[in-house]
Short mmCIF file of C-alpha atoms in Angstrom, two decimals:
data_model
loop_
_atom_site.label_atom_id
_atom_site.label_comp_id
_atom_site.label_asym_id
_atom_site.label_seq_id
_atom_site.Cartn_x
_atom_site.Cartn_y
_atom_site.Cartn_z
CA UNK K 1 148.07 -200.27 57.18
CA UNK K 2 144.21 -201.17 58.36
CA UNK K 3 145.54 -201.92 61.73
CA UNK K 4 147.87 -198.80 61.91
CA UNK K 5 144.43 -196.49 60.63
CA UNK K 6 142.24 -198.75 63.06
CA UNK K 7 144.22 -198.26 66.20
CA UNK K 8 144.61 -194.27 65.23
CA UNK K 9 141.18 -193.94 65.02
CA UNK K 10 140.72 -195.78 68.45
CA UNK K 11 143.17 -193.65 69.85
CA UNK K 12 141.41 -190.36 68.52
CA UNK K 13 137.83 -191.58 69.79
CA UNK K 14 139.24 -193.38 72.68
CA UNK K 15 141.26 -191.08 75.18
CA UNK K 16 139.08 -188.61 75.05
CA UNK K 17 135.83 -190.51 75.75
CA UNK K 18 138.15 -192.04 78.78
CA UNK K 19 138.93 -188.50 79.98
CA UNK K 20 135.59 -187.71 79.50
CA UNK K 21 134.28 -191.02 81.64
CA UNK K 22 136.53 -189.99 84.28
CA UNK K 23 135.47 -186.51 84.85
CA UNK K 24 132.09 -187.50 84.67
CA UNK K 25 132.29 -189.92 87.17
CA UNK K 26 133.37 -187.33 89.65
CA UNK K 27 136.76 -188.59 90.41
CA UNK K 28 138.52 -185.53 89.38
CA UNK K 29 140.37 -183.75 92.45
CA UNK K 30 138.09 -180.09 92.77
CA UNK K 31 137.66 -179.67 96.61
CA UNK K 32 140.07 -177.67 98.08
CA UNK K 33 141.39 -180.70 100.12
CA UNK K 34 142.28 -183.18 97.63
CA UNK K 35 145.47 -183.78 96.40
CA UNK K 36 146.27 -181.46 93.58
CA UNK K 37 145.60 -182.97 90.38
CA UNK K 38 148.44 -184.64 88.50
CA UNK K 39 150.74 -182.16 86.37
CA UNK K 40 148.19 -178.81 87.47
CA UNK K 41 150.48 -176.11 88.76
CA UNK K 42 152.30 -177.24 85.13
CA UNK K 43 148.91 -177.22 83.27
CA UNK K 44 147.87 -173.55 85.06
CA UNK K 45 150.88 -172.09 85.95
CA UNK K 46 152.57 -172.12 82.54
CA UNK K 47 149.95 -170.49 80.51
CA UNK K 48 149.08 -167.76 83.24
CA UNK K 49 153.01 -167.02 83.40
CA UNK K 50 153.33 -166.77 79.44
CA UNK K 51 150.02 -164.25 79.64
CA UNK K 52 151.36 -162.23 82.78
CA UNK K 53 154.81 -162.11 80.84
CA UNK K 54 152.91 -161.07 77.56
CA UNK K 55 150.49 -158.45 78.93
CA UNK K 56 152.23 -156.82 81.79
CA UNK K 57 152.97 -153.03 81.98
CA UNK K 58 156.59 -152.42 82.58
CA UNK K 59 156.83 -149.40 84.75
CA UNK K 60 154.17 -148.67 87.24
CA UNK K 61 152.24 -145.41 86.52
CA UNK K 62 152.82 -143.74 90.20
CA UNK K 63 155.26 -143.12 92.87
CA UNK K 64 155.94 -145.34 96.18
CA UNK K 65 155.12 -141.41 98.04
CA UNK K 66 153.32 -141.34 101.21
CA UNK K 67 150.16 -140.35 99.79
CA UNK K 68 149.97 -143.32 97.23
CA UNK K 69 151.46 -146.39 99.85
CA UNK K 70 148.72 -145.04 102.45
CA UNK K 71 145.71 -145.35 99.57
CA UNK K 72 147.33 -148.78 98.61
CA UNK K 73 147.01 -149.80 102.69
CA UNK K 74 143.07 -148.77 103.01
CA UNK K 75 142.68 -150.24 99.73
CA UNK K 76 144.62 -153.53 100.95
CA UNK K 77 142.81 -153.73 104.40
CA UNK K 78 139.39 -153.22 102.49
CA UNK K 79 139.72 -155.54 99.56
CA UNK K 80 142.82 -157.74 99.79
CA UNK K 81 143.27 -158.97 103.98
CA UNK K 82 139.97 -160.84 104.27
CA UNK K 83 142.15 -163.47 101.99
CA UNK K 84 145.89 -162.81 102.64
CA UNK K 85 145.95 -161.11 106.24
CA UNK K 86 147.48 -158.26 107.97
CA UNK K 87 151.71 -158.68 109.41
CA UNK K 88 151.34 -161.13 112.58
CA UNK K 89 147.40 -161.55 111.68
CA UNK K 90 146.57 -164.28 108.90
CA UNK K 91 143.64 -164.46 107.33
CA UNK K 92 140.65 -166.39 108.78
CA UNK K 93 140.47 -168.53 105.96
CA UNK K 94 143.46 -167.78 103.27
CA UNK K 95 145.10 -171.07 104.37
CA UNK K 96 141.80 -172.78 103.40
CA UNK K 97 141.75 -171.89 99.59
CA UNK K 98 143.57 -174.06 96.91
CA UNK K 99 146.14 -172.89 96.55
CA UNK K 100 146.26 -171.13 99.39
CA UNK K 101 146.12 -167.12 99.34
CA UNK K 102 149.91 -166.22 99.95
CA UNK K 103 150.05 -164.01 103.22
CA UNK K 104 151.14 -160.61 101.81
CA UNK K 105 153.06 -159.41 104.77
CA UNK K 106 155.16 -162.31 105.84
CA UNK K 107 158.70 -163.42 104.87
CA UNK K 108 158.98 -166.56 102.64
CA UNK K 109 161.75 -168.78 102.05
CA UNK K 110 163.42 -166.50 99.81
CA UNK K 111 165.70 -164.13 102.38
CA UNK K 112 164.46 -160.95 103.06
CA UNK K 113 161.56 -160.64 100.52
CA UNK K 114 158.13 -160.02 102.12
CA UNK K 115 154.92 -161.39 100.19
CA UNK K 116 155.39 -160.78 96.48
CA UNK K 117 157.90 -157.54 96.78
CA UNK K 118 160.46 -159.86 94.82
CA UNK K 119 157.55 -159.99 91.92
CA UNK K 120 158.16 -157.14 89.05
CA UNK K 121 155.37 -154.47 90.11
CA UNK K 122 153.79 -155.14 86.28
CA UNK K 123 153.02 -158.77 87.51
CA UNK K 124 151.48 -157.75 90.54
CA UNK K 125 149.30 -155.32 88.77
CA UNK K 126 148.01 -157.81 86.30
CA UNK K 127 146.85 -159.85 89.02
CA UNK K 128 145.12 -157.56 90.79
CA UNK K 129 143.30 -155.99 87.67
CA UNK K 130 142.72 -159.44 86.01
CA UNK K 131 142.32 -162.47 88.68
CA UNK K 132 143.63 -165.64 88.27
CA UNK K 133 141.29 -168.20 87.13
CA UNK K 134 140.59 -171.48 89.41
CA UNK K 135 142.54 -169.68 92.43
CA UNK K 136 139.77 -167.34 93.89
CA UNK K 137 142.06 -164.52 93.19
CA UNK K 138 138.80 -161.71 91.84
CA UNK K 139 139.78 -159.68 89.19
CA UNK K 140 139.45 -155.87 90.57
CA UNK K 141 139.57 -153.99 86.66
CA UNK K 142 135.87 -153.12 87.06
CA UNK K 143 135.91 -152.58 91.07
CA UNK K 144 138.54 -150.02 91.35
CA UNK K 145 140.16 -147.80 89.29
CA UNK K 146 143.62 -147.68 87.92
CA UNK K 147 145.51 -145.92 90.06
CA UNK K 148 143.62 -147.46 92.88
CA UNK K 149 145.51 -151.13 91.66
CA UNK K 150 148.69 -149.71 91.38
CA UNK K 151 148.57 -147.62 94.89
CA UNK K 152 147.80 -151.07 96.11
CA UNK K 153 150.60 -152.86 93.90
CA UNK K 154 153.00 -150.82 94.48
CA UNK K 155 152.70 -150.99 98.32
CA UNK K 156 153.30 -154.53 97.81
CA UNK K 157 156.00 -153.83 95.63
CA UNK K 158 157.73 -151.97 98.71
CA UNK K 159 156.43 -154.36 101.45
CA UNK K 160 159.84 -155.45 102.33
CA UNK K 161 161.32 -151.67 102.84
CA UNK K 162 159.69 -149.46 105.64
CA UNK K 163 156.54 -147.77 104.85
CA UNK K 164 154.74 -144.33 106.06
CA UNK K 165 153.38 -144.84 110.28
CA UNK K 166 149.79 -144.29 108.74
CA UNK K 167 149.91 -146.98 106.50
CA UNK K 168 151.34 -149.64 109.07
CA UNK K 169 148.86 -148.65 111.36
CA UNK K 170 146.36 -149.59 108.93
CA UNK K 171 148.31 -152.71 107.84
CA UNK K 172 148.72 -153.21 111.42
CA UNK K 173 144.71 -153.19 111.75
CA UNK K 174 145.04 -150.21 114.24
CA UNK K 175 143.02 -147.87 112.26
CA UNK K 176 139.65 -148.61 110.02
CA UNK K 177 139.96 -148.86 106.49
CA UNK K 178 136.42 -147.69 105.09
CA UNK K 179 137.56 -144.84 102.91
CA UNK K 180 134.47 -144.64 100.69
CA UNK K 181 136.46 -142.19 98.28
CA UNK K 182 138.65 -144.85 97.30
CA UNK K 183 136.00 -147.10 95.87
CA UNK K 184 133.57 -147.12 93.02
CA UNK K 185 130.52 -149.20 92.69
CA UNK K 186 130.91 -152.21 90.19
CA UNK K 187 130.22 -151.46 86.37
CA UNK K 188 126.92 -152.69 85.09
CA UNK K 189 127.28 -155.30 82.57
#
């Protein structure tokens, strides 16, 4: 029973010091180029999926209309391309993040579906408003309002099905996207 208690209370004092000599040693992948770290999109990916799931809004709050997929495209061009790029134009440096910053207007390997228009709107929503940690995804709750997130999640919601000339000119980078009205300054903390 000594041996059984002694090799417990190793165990307990132990690992962790281990883990704790091998962080501090600075062997732990955290540049963007290293290899991901062993088990990580398991270790982030679950818990961020189980919050997303928990805390999501169901329905979006406003209509795909004209009006609101043309706010969500100045909105996109001035807060969202600098990461994940315009159609035909990636970003400058998306592909340089870890994990990279999915471009937003291209098809992926799953058919038809264009950036995350396959995602339920709620998801995309929650993303924009809250971040995602460890990703360099900024959380935009205190930068623009409500409806400002979901004119800009539910354009990606619709990416894949045609969209107003106004707004894929501005997706298209033909016209500017400064549209001061649609922005407020950052709360003070």
């Amino acid at each position: 029973m000594g041996r059984f208690l002694l090799g417990l209370v190793l165990g307990i004092v132990l690992v962790p010091l281990c883990v704790l000599l091998y962080f501090k040693m600075g062997r732990v992948p955290v540049a963007v180029g290293d290899p991901p770290f062993p088990s990580e999109r398991l270790v982030t990916g679950v818990p961020l999926n189980a919050r997303i799931d928990r805390e999501m809004v169901k329905n979006p709050s406003i209509q795909p209309d004209e009006t609101n997929l043309v706010a969500g495209a100045h909105i996109y061009s001035d807060k969202c391309a600098v990461c994940h790029g315009f159609h035909n134009k990636p970003a400058p440096f998306g592909s340089h993040m870890y994990p990279d910053a999915p471009p937003l207007w291209e098809k992926h390997g799953h058919g038809d579906v264009v950036g995350v228009s396959d995602d339920p709107p709620g998801e995309t929503f929650w993303k924009v408003a809250n971040g995602i940690r460890l990703s360099g995804m900024p959380s935009y709750k205190d930068l623009l309002s409500e409806t400002e997130m979901w004119q800009v999640t539910v354009l990606l919601a619709n990416a894949d099905k045609p969209l107003p000339e106004a707004a894929v000119a501005i997706l298209n980078g033909d016209t500017p996207a400064a549209t001061p009205a649609l922005t407020k300054p950052p709360a003070k903390k």
